[in-house]
């Protein structure tokens, strides 16, 4: 059962929406929410070529950026704490210093769930563009990661993409074990060019839910179309509010849950993604 989750706070619109989703889930399952703010000292202070006599300037510049970043994180965490209090959610605020991926993975070892923006901006002190933290965390996290788009969807249904692979099975099992499959309309989608293969996956998924005395709609889609496009169509057709899938794995068929699919869904999904590697 979901008892605690960590939300990475970076000041972006994606981070704000991730916090809102985490608050909804914390209210629903009476879970504790931990807001994690990161001062990205390794990037701020990384070695760079400087002109003769420029070393002293860089030291002063780095010190100023560190102070500013710490102040920004403090303010972000203060907002997080106030938002949680207003929603009646038990929360903690943690400010840490280090590489964002490392800090998040350390927190993941003691958390049920990591909630991050679909784009992350933990390098906010040194760049305005998204960083690569999310992809790195998803690949190595010991707990599931939820990647949240900039806008939360209105839909309530859950789509589970299942291809019988180890990664897809792990994601399905943890989704159920955390209690997230309770009291929601679950649709398991099995996509394959061969009817027998898709039917076999569907039978296993149905047996899993029946074994846990739960209901789920299981459907097979026999098609050679790109799995990412098919999943996006299903999310729209079923008015989904969440997509559950394995991440960065290799299925026996066209790398169904391979890197390209995971990357595509992280870039294009209009709904939060529940991912487990």
PDB file of C-alpha atoms in Angstrom:
ATOM      1  CA  UNK A   1       0.000   0.000   0.000  1.00  0.00           C
ATOM      2  CA  UNK A   2       1.202   3.498  -0.801  1.00  0.00           C
ATOM      3  CA  UNK A   3       2.566   5.067   2.380  1.00  0.00           C
ATOM      4  CA  UNK A   4       5.019   7.713   1.192  1.00  0.00           C
ATOM      5  CA  UNK A   5       6.216   9.394  -1.971  1.00  0.00           C
ATOM      6  CA  UNK A   6       8.925  11.856  -2.932  1.00  0.00           C
ATOM      7  CA  UNK A   7       8.213  14.793  -5.239  1.00  0.00           C
ATOM      8  CA  UNK A   8      11.180  16.414  -6.951  1.00  0.00           C
ATOM      9  CA  UNK A   9      10.715  20.191  -6.681  1.00  0.00           C
ATOM     10  CA  UNK A  10      12.497  22.289  -9.331  1.00  0.00           C
ATOM     11  CA  UNK A  11      10.246  25.325  -9.782  1.00  0.00           C
ATOM     12  CA  UNK A  12       8.948  24.384 -13.243  1.00  0.00           C
ATOM     13  CA  UNK A  13       5.338  24.052 -14.368  1.00  0.00           C
ATOM     14  CA  UNK A  14       5.928  20.301 -14.605  1.00  0.00           C
ATOM     15  CA  UNK A  15       7.097  20.203 -11.000  1.00  0.00           C
ATOM     16  CA  UNK A  16       4.038  22.156  -9.884  1.00  0.00           C
ATOM     17  CA  UNK A  17       1.727  19.678 -11.601  1.00  0.00           C
ATOM     18  CA  UNK A  18       3.670  16.734 -10.173  1.00  0.00           C
ATOM     19  CA  UNK A  19       3.085  18.184  -6.710  1.00  0.00           C
ATOM     20  CA  UNK A  20      -0.636  18.529  -7.370  1.00  0.00           C
ATOM     21  CA  UNK A  21      -0.927  14.892  -8.485  1.00  0.00           C
ATOM     22  CA  UNK A  22       1.071  13.726  -5.467  1.00  0.00           C
ATOM     23  CA  UNK A  23      -1.211  15.718  -3.157  1.00  0.00           C
ATOM     24  CA  UNK A  24      -4.286  14.071  -4.697  1.00  0.00           C
ATOM     25  CA  UNK A  25      -2.789  10.629  -4.165  1.00  0.00           C
ATOM     26  CA  UNK A  26      -1.599  11.473  -0.649  1.00  0.00           C
ATOM     27  CA  UNK A  27      -5.131  12.577   0.249  1.00  0.00           C
ATOM     28  CA  UNK A  28      -6.664   9.463  -1.248  1.00  0.00           C
ATOM     29  CA  UNK A  29      -4.315   6.948   0.356  1.00  0.00           C
ATOM     30  CA  UNK A  30      -3.377   8.946   3.465  1.00  0.00           C
ATOM     31  CA  UNK A  31       0.256   8.850   2.424  1.00  0.00           C
ATOM     32  CA  UNK A  32       3.093  11.121   3.480  1.00  0.00           C
ATOM     33  CA  UNK A  33       4.545  13.459   0.875  1.00  0.00           C
ATOM     34  CA  UNK A  34       8.212  14.433   0.877  1.00  0.00           C
ATOM     35  CA  UNK A  35       9.182  17.512  -1.106  1.00  0.00           C
ATOM     36  CA  UNK A  36      12.796  17.215  -2.248  1.00  0.00           C
ATOM     37  CA  UNK A  37      14.669  20.344  -3.317  1.00  0.00           C
ATOM     38  CA  UNK A  38      18.162  19.957  -4.751  1.00  0.00           C
ATOM     39  CA  UNK A  39      21.017  22.441  -4.881  1.00  0.00           C
ATOM     40  CA  UNK A  40      22.942  21.162  -7.883  1.00  0.00           C
ATOM     41  CA  UNK A  41      26.424  22.013  -6.599  1.00  0.00           C
ATOM     42  CA  UNK A  42      28.332  19.608  -8.899  1.00  0.00           C
ATOM     43  CA  UNK A  43      27.016  21.368 -12.007  1.00  0.00           C
ATOM     44  CA  UNK A  44      27.391  24.853 -10.571  1.00  0.00           C
ATOM     45  CA  UNK A  45      30.975  24.210  -9.480  1.00  0.00           C
ATOM     46  CA  UNK A  46      32.150  21.950 -12.288  1.00  0.00           C
ATOM     47  CA  UNK A  47      35.556  22.697 -13.757  1.00  0.00           C
ATOM     48  CA  UNK A  48      35.533  24.981 -16.792  1.00  0.00           C
ATOM     49  CA  UNK A  49      38.218  26.575 -18.930  1.00  0.00           C
ATOM     50  CA  UNK A  50      38.913  30.102 -17.657  1.00  0.00           C
ATOM     51  CA  UNK A  51      41.150  32.897 -18.829  1.00  0.00           C
ATOM     52  CA  UNK A  52      44.315  33.829 -17.048  1.00  0.00           C
ATOM     53  CA  UNK A  53      43.320  35.264 -13.691  1.00  0.00           C
ATOM     54  CA  UNK A  54      39.761  34.057 -14.125  1.00  0.00           C
ATOM     55  CA  UNK A  55      39.892  31.400 -11.411  1.00  0.00           C
ATOM     56  CA  UNK A  56      39.146  33.845  -8.607  1.00  0.00           C
ATOM     57  CA  UNK A  57      36.173  35.213 -10.523  1.00  0.00           C
ATOM     58  CA  UNK A  58      34.808  31.687 -11.039  1.00  0.00           C
ATOM     59  CA  UNK A  59      35.121  30.918  -7.326  1.00  0.00           C
ATOM     60  CA  UNK A  60      33.133  34.059  -6.454  1.00  0.00           C
ATOM     61  CA  UNK A  61      30.602  33.359  -9.184  1.00  0.00           C
ATOM     62  CA  UNK A  62      30.104  29.762  -8.018  1.00  0.00           C
ATOM     63  CA  UNK A  63      29.632  30.870  -4.414  1.00  0.00           C
ATOM     64  CA  UNK A  64      26.992  33.387  -5.466  1.00  0.00           C
ATOM     65  CA  UNK A  65      25.137  30.808  -7.562  1.00  0.00           C
ATOM     66  CA  UNK A  66      25.162  28.331  -4.681  1.00  0.00           C
ATOM     67  CA  UNK A  67      23.666  30.905  -2.300  1.00  0.00           C
ATOM     68  CA  UNK A  68      21.024  31.895  -4.855  1.00  0.00           C
ATOM     69  CA  UNK A  69      20.171  28.264  -5.612  1.00  0.00           C
ATOM     70  CA  UNK A  70      19.831  27.466  -1.914  1.00  0.00           C
ATOM     71  CA  UNK A  71      17.513  30.437  -1.456  1.00  0.00           C
ATOM     72  CA  UNK A  72      15.408  29.370  -4.444  1.00  0.00           C
ATOM     73  CA  UNK A  73      15.093  25.815  -3.133  1.00  0.00           C
ATOM     74  CA  UNK A  74      14.154  27.083   0.320  1.00  0.00           C
ATOM     75  CA  UNK A  75      11.327  29.143  -1.160  1.00  0.00           C
ATOM     76  CA  UNK A  76      10.120  26.249  -3.322  1.00  0.00           C
ATOM     77  CA  UNK A  77      10.018  23.924  -0.332  1.00  0.00           C
ATOM     78  CA  UNK A  78       8.205  26.528   1.746  1.00  0.00           C
ATOM     79  CA  UNK A  79       5.527  26.697  -0.934  1.00  0.00           C
ATOM     80  CA  UNK A  80       5.358  22.892  -1.016  1.00  0.00           C
ATOM     81  CA  UNK A  81       4.862  22.725   2.754  1.00  0.00           C
ATOM     82  CA  UNK A  82       2.130  25.377   2.677  1.00  0.00           C
ATOM     83  CA  UNK A  83       0.338  23.675  -0.221  1.00  0.00           C
ATOM     84  CA  UNK A  84       0.391  20.321   1.581  1.00  0.00           C
ATOM     85  CA  UNK A  85      -0.853  21.877   4.812  1.00  0.00           C
ATOM     86  CA  UNK A  86      -3.730  23.532   2.976  1.00  0.00           C
ATOM     87  CA  UNK A  87      -4.664  20.155   1.481  1.00  0.00           C
ATOM     88  CA  UNK A  88      -4.428  18.369   4.835  1.00  0.00           C
ATOM     89  CA  UNK A  89      -1.505  16.233   3.705  1.00  0.00           C
ATOM     90  CA  UNK A  90       1.293  15.141   6.032  1.00  0.00           C
ATOM     91  CA  UNK A  91       4.558  16.310   4.527  1.00  0.00           C
ATOM     92  CA  UNK A  92       8.275  16.806   4.952  1.00  0.00           C
ATOM     93  CA  UNK A  93      10.566  19.239   3.167  1.00  0.00           C
ATOM     94  CA  UNK A  94      14.139  18.211   2.433  1.00  0.00           C
ATOM     95  CA  UNK A  95      16.844  20.379   0.934  1.00  0.00           C
ATOM     96  CA  UNK A  96      19.912  18.465  -0.215  1.00  0.00           C
ATOM     97  CA  UNK A  97      23.116  19.330  -2.034  1.00  0.00           C
ATOM     98  CA  UNK A  98      24.459  17.129  -4.796  1.00  0.00           C
ATOM     99  CA  UNK A  99      23.882  15.729  -8.271  1.00  0.00           C
ATOM    100  CA  UNK A 100      20.094  15.560  -8.870  1.00  0.00           C
ATOM    101  CA  UNK A 101      20.082  11.969 -10.138  1.00  0.00           C
ATOM    102  CA  UNK A 102      22.145  10.743  -7.182  1.00  0.00           C
ATOM    103  CA  UNK A 103      19.998  12.607  -4.641  1.00  0.00           C
ATOM    104  CA  UNK A 104      16.755  11.281  -6.100  1.00  0.00           C
ATOM    105  CA  UNK A 105      18.011   7.703  -6.259  1.00  0.00           C
ATOM    106  CA  UNK A 106      19.074   7.862  -2.618  1.00  0.00           C
ATOM    107  CA  UNK A 107      15.577   8.974  -1.674  1.00  0.00           C
ATOM    108  CA  UNK A 108      14.074   6.230  -3.835  1.00  0.00           C
ATOM    109  CA  UNK A 109      15.629   3.579  -1.597  1.00  0.00           C
ATOM    110  CA  UNK A 110      13.341   4.639   1.246  1.00  0.00           C
ATOM    111  CA  UNK A 111      10.256   5.622  -0.733  1.00  0.00           C
ATOM    112  CA  UNK A 112       7.313   3.862  -2.326  1.00  0.00           C
ATOM    113  CA  UNK A 113       7.183   6.212  -5.288  1.00  0.00           C
ATOM    114  CA  UNK A 114       9.093   9.032  -6.978  1.00  0.00           C
ATOM    115  CA  UNK A 115       6.966  11.728  -8.621  1.00  0.00           C
ATOM    116  CA  UNK A 116       8.745  13.950 -11.147  1.00  0.00           C
ATOM    117  CA  UNK A 117       7.835  16.296 -13.932  1.00  0.00           C
ATOM    118  CA  UNK A 118       7.800  14.871 -17.426  1.00  0.00           C
ATOM    119  CA  UNK A 119      10.524  17.445 -18.012  1.00  0.00           C
ATOM    120  CA  UNK A 120      12.935  18.240 -15.181  1.00  0.00           C
ATOM    121  CA  UNK A 121      14.844  21.457 -14.495  1.00  0.00           C
ATOM    122  CA  UNK A 122      17.139  20.634 -11.593  1.00  0.00           C
ATOM    123  CA  UNK A 123      19.971  22.517 -13.335  1.00  0.00           C
ATOM    124  CA  UNK A 124      17.936  25.726 -12.985  1.00  0.00           C
ATOM    125  CA  UNK A 125      20.926  27.663 -11.606  1.00  0.00           C
ATOM    126  CA  UNK A 126      22.954  27.166 -14.786  1.00  0.00           C
ATOM    127  CA  UNK A 127      20.490  26.471 -17.624  1.00  0.00           C
ATOM    128  CA  UNK A 128      16.935  27.281 -18.686  1.00  0.00           C
ATOM    129  CA  UNK A 129      16.386  24.113 -20.721  1.00  0.00           C
ATOM    130  CA  UNK A 130      15.257  20.680 -19.451  1.00  0.00           C
ATOM    131  CA  UNK A 131      17.910  18.351 -18.071  1.00  0.00           C
ATOM    132  CA  UNK A 132      18.305  14.576 -18.407  1.00  0.00           C
ATOM    133  CA  UNK A 133      17.531  13.695 -14.794  1.00  0.00           C
ATOM    134  CA  UNK A 134      14.212  11.928 -15.414  1.00  0.00           C
ATOM    135  CA  UNK A 135      15.543   9.400 -17.934  1.00  0.00           C
ATOM    136  CA  UNK A 136      18.538   8.591 -15.727  1.00  0.00           C
ATOM    137  CA  UNK A 137      16.353   8.117 -12.644  1.00  0.00           C
ATOM    138  CA  UNK A 138      13.824   5.903 -14.420  1.00  0.00           C
ATOM    139  CA  UNK A 139      16.599   3.583 -15.590  1.00  0.00           C
ATOM    140  CA  UNK A 140      18.049   3.081 -12.101  1.00  0.00           C
ATOM    141  CA  UNK A 141      15.310   3.734  -9.558  1.00  0.00           C
ATOM    142  CA  UNK A 142      14.570   0.910  -7.089  1.00  0.00           C
ATOM    143  CA  UNK A 143      10.977   2.149  -6.837  1.00  0.00           C
ATOM    144  CA  UNK A 144       8.453   3.168  -9.506  1.00  0.00           C
ATOM    145  CA  UNK A 145       8.638   6.640 -11.032  1.00  0.00           C
ATOM    146  CA  UNK A 146       5.622   8.692 -12.075  1.00  0.00           C
ATOM    147  CA  UNK A 147       6.390  11.226 -14.822  1.00  0.00           C
ATOM    148  CA  UNK A 148       3.805  14.022 -14.849  1.00  0.00           C
ATOM    149  CA  UNK A 149       2.997  16.328 -17.807  1.00  0.00           C
ATOM    150  CA  UNK A 150       2.565  20.072 -17.445  1.00  0.00           C
ATOM    151  CA  UNK A 151      -1.236  19.720 -17.321  1.00  0.00           C
ATOM    152  CA  UNK A 152      -3.167  17.049 -15.454  1.00  0.00           C
ATOM    153  CA  UNK A 153      -5.835  15.243 -17.500  1.00  0.00           C
ATOM    154  CA  UNK A 154      -9.456  15.057 -16.437  1.00  0.00           C
ATOM    155  CA  UNK A 155      -9.792  11.336 -17.177  1.00  0.00           C
ATOM    156  CA  UNK A 156     -10.031   8.757 -14.400  1.00  0.00           C
ATOM    157  CA  UNK A 157      -9.366   5.496 -16.254  1.00  0.00           C
ATOM    158  CA  UNK A 158      -5.997   3.731 -16.089  1.00  0.00           C
ATOM    159  CA  UNK A 159      -4.381   2.128 -19.127  1.00  0.00           C
ATOM    160  CA  UNK A 160      -1.897  -0.668 -18.435  1.00  0.00           C
ATOM    161  CA  UNK A 161       0.364  -1.494 -21.380  1.00  0.00           C
ATOM    162  CA  UNK A 162       1.251  -5.177 -21.060  1.00  0.00           C
ATOM    163  CA  UNK A 163       3.419  -7.295 -23.348  1.00  0.00           C
ATOM    164  CA  UNK A 164       4.350 -10.162 -21.030  1.00  0.00           C
ATOM    165  CA  UNK A 165       7.923  -8.885 -20.535  1.00  0.00           C
ATOM    166  CA  UNK A 166       9.660  -8.790 -17.158  1.00  0.00           C
ATOM    167  CA  UNK A 167       9.582  -5.001 -17.043  1.00  0.00           C
ATOM    168  CA  UNK A 168       5.894  -4.770 -17.906  1.00  0.00           C
ATOM    169  CA  UNK A 169       5.092  -7.460 -15.338  1.00  0.00           C
ATOM    170  CA  UNK A 170       7.062  -5.686 -12.612  1.00  0.00           C
ATOM    171  CA  UNK A 171       5.237  -2.437 -13.342  1.00  0.00           C
ATOM    172  CA  UNK A 172       1.870  -4.208 -13.210  1.00  0.00           C
ATOM    173  CA  UNK A 173       2.699  -5.957  -9.925  1.00  0.00           C
ATOM    174  CA  UNK A 174       3.907  -2.792  -8.189  1.00  0.00           C
ATOM    175  CA  UNK A 175       0.966  -0.767  -9.483  1.00  0.00           C
ATOM    176  CA  UNK A 176      -1.335  -3.308  -7.826  1.00  0.00           C
ATOM    177  CA  UNK A 177       0.780  -3.762  -4.680  1.00  0.00           C
ATOM    178  CA  UNK A 178       0.769  -0.027  -3.946  1.00  0.00           C
ATOM    179  CA  UNK A 179      -3.024  -0.067  -4.050  1.00  0.00           C
ATOM    180  CA  UNK A 180      -3.236   2.255  -7.038  1.00  0.00           C
ATOM    181  CA  UNK A 181      -5.416  -0.207  -8.959  1.00  0.00           C
ATOM    182  CA  UNK A 182      -8.166  -0.073  -6.347  1.00  0.00           C
ATOM    183  CA  UNK A 183     -11.413   1.731  -7.151  1.00  0.00           C
ATOM    184  CA  UNK A 184     -10.284   2.792 -10.619  1.00  0.00           C
ATOM    185  CA  UNK A 185     -11.335   1.699 -14.097  1.00  0.00           C
ATOM    186  CA  UNK A 186      -8.363  -0.387 -15.302  1.00  0.00           C
ATOM    187  CA  UNK A 187      -7.886  -1.208 -18.980  1.00  0.00           C
ATOM    188  CA  UNK A 188      -5.084  -3.632 -19.858  1.00  0.00           C
ATOM    189  CA  UNK A 189      -3.955  -3.253 -23.471  1.00  0.00           C
ATOM    190  CA  UNK A 190      -1.983  -6.004 -25.205  1.00  0.00           C
ATOM    191  CA  UNK A 191      -0.577  -5.066 -28.619  1.00  0.00           C
ATOM    192  CA  UNK A 192       1.003  -7.516 -31.044  1.00  0.00           C
ATOM    193  CA  UNK A 193       0.961  -8.382 -34.765  1.00  0.00           C
ATOM    194  CA  UNK A 194       0.104 -12.013 -33.952  1.00  0.00           C
ATOM    195  CA  UNK A 195      -3.326 -12.785 -32.403  1.00  0.00           C
ATOM    196  CA  UNK A 196      -2.066 -15.742 -30.374  1.00  0.00           C
ATOM    197  CA  UNK A 197       0.714 -13.756 -28.751  1.00  0.00           C
ATOM    198  CA  UNK A 198      -1.594 -10.889 -27.799  1.00  0.00           C
ATOM    199  CA  UNK A 199      -4.215 -13.332 -26.495  1.00  0.00           C
ATOM    200  CA  UNK A 200      -1.624 -15.096 -24.338  1.00  0.00           C
ATOM    201  CA  UNK A 201      -0.546 -11.824 -22.734  1.00  0.00           C
ATOM    202  CA  UNK A 202      -4.163 -10.850 -22.159  1.00  0.00           C
ATOM    203  CA  UNK A 203      -4.936 -14.168 -20.468  1.00  0.00           C
ATOM    204  CA  UNK A 204      -2.020 -13.717 -18.061  1.00  0.00           C
ATOM    205  CA  UNK A 205      -3.013 -10.160 -17.199  1.00  0.00           C
ATOM    206  CA  UNK A 206      -6.626 -11.193 -16.595  1.00  0.00           C
ATOM    207  CA  UNK A 207      -5.533 -14.072 -14.373  1.00  0.00           C
ATOM    208  CA  UNK A 208      -3.365 -11.693 -12.351  1.00  0.00           C
ATOM    209  CA  UNK A 209      -6.248  -9.345 -11.586  1.00  0.00           C
ATOM    210  CA  UNK A 210      -8.664 -12.197 -10.905  1.00  0.00           C
ATOM    211  CA  UNK A 211      -6.127 -13.687  -8.501  1.00  0.00           C
ATOM    212  CA  UNK A 212      -6.258 -10.424  -6.543  1.00  0.00           C
ATOM    213  CA  UNK A 213     -10.070 -10.362  -6.678  1.00  0.00           C
ATOM    214  CA  UNK A 214     -10.023  -7.283  -8.867  1.00  0.00           C
ATOM    215  CA  UNK A 215     -11.779  -6.386 -12.085  1.00  0.00           C
ATOM    216  CA  UNK A 216     -10.031  -5.147 -15.207  1.00  0.00           C
ATOM    217  CA  UNK A 217     -10.955  -4.708 -18.840  1.00  0.00           C
ATOM    218  CA  UNK A 218      -8.441  -6.633 -20.948  1.00  0.00           C
ATOM    219  CA  UNK A 219      -8.250  -6.116 -24.681  1.00  0.00           C
ATOM    220  CA  UNK A 220      -5.998  -7.366 -27.457  1.00  0.00           C
ATOM    221  CA  UNK A 221      -5.031  -5.123 -30.354  1.00  0.00           C
ATOM    222  CA  UNK A 222      -3.660  -7.086 -33.285  1.00  0.00           C
ATOM    223  CA  UNK A 223      -1.679  -4.591 -35.343  1.00  0.00           C
ATOM    224  CA  UNK A 224       1.762  -3.943 -36.771  1.00  0.00           C
ATOM    225  CA  UNK A 225       1.437  -0.219 -36.077  1.00  0.00           C
ATOM    226  CA  UNK A 226       3.984   1.546 -33.867  1.00  0.00           C
ATOM    227  CA  UNK A 227       3.153   0.648 -30.238  1.00  0.00           C
ATOM    228  CA  UNK A 228       3.631   4.246 -29.056  1.00  0.00           C
ATOM    229  CA  UNK A 229       1.011   5.538 -31.476  1.00  0.00           C
ATOM    230  CA  UNK A 230      -1.417   2.753 -30.536  1.00  0.00           C
ATOM    231  CA  UNK A 231      -0.984   3.501 -26.819  1.00  0.00           C
ATOM    232  CA  UNK A 232      -1.525   7.225 -27.341  1.00  0.00           C
ATOM    233  CA  UNK A 233      -4.727   6.449 -29.250  1.00  0.00           C
ATOM    234  CA  UNK A 234      -5.934   4.184 -26.442  1.00  0.00           C
ATOM    235  CA  UNK A 235      -5.191   6.837 -23.823  1.00  0.00           C
ATOM    236  CA  UNK A 236      -7.355   9.262 -25.791  1.00  0.00           C
ATOM    237  CA  UNK A 237     -10.142   6.772 -26.589  1.00  0.00           C
ATOM    238  CA  UNK A 238     -10.451   5.519 -23.008  1.00  0.00           C
ATOM    239  CA  UNK A 239     -10.174   9.024 -21.502  1.00  0.00           C
ATOM    240  CA  UNK A 240      -7.307   7.837 -19.338  1.00  0.00           C
ATOM    241  CA  UNK A 241      -5.724   9.739 -16.480  1.00  0.00           C
ATOM    242  CA  UNK A 242      -2.726   7.416 -16.045  1.00  0.00           C
ATOM    243  CA  UNK A 243      -0.652   5.036 -18.157  1.00  0.00           C
ATOM    244  CA  UNK A 244       1.232   2.148 -16.546  1.00  0.00           C
ATOM    245  CA  UNK A 245       4.117   0.558 -18.423  1.00  0.00           C
ATOM    246  CA  UNK A 246       7.502  -1.072 -18.059  1.00  0.00           C
ATOM    247  CA  UNK A 247      10.479   1.123 -18.918  1.00  0.00           C
ATOM    248  CA  UNK A 248      13.648   0.577 -20.908  1.00  0.00           C
ATOM    249  CA  UNK A 249      13.159  -3.158 -21.221  1.00  0.00           C
ATOM    250  CA  UNK A 250      13.407  -5.447 -24.234  1.00  0.00           C
ATOM    251  CA  UNK A 251      10.462  -7.614 -25.092  1.00  0.00           C
ATOM    252  CA  UNK A 252      10.710 -10.567 -27.377  1.00  0.00           C
ATOM    253  CA  UNK A 253       8.927  -8.693 -30.135  1.00  0.00           C
ATOM    254  CA  UNK A 254      10.427  -5.600 -31.764  1.00  0.00           C
ATOM    255  CA  UNK A 255      11.681  -4.321 -28.407  1.00  0.00           C
ATOM    256  CA  UNK A 256       8.073  -3.471 -27.580  1.00  0.00           C
ATOM    257  CA  UNK A 257       9.083  -1.793 -24.361  1.00  0.00           C
ATOM    258  CA  UNK A 258      12.466  -0.751 -25.635  1.00  0.00           C
ATOM    259  CA  UNK A 259      14.238   2.550 -25.240  1.00  0.00           C
ATOM    260  CA  UNK A 260      12.580   4.142 -28.238  1.00  0.00           C
ATOM    261  CA  UNK A 261       9.078   3.521 -26.916  1.00  0.00           C
ATOM    262  CA  UNK A 262       9.904   4.742 -23.423  1.00  0.00           C
ATOM    263  CA  UNK A 263      11.525   7.873 -24.797  1.00  0.00           C
ATOM    264  CA  UNK A 264       8.596   8.523 -27.119  1.00  0.00           C
ATOM    265  CA  UNK A 265       6.038   8.150 -24.349  1.00  0.00           C
ATOM    266  CA  UNK A 266       8.036  10.395 -22.004  1.00  0.00           C
ATOM    267  CA  UNK A 267       8.016  13.059 -24.687  1.00  0.00           C
ATOM    268  CA  UNK A 268       4.478  12.663 -25.992  1.00  0.00           C
ATOM    269  CA  UNK A 269       2.224  11.245 -23.280  1.00  0.00           C
ATOM    270  CA  UNK A 270      -0.567  13.659 -22.293  1.00  0.00           C
ATOM    271  CA  UNK A 271      -1.130  11.723 -19.045  1.00  0.00           C
ATOM    272  CA  UNK A 272       1.104  10.782 -16.122  1.00  0.00           C
ATOM    273  CA  UNK A 273       3.266   7.709 -16.700  1.00  0.00           C
ATOM    274  CA  UNK A 274       3.765   5.083 -13.998  1.00  0.00           C
ATOM    275  CA  UNK A 275       7.125   3.560 -14.956  1.00  0.00           C
ATOM    276  CA  UNK A 276       9.230   0.760 -13.548  1.00  0.00           C
ATOM    277  CA  UNK A 277      12.411  -0.673 -14.967  1.00  0.00           C
TER     278      UNK A 277
END
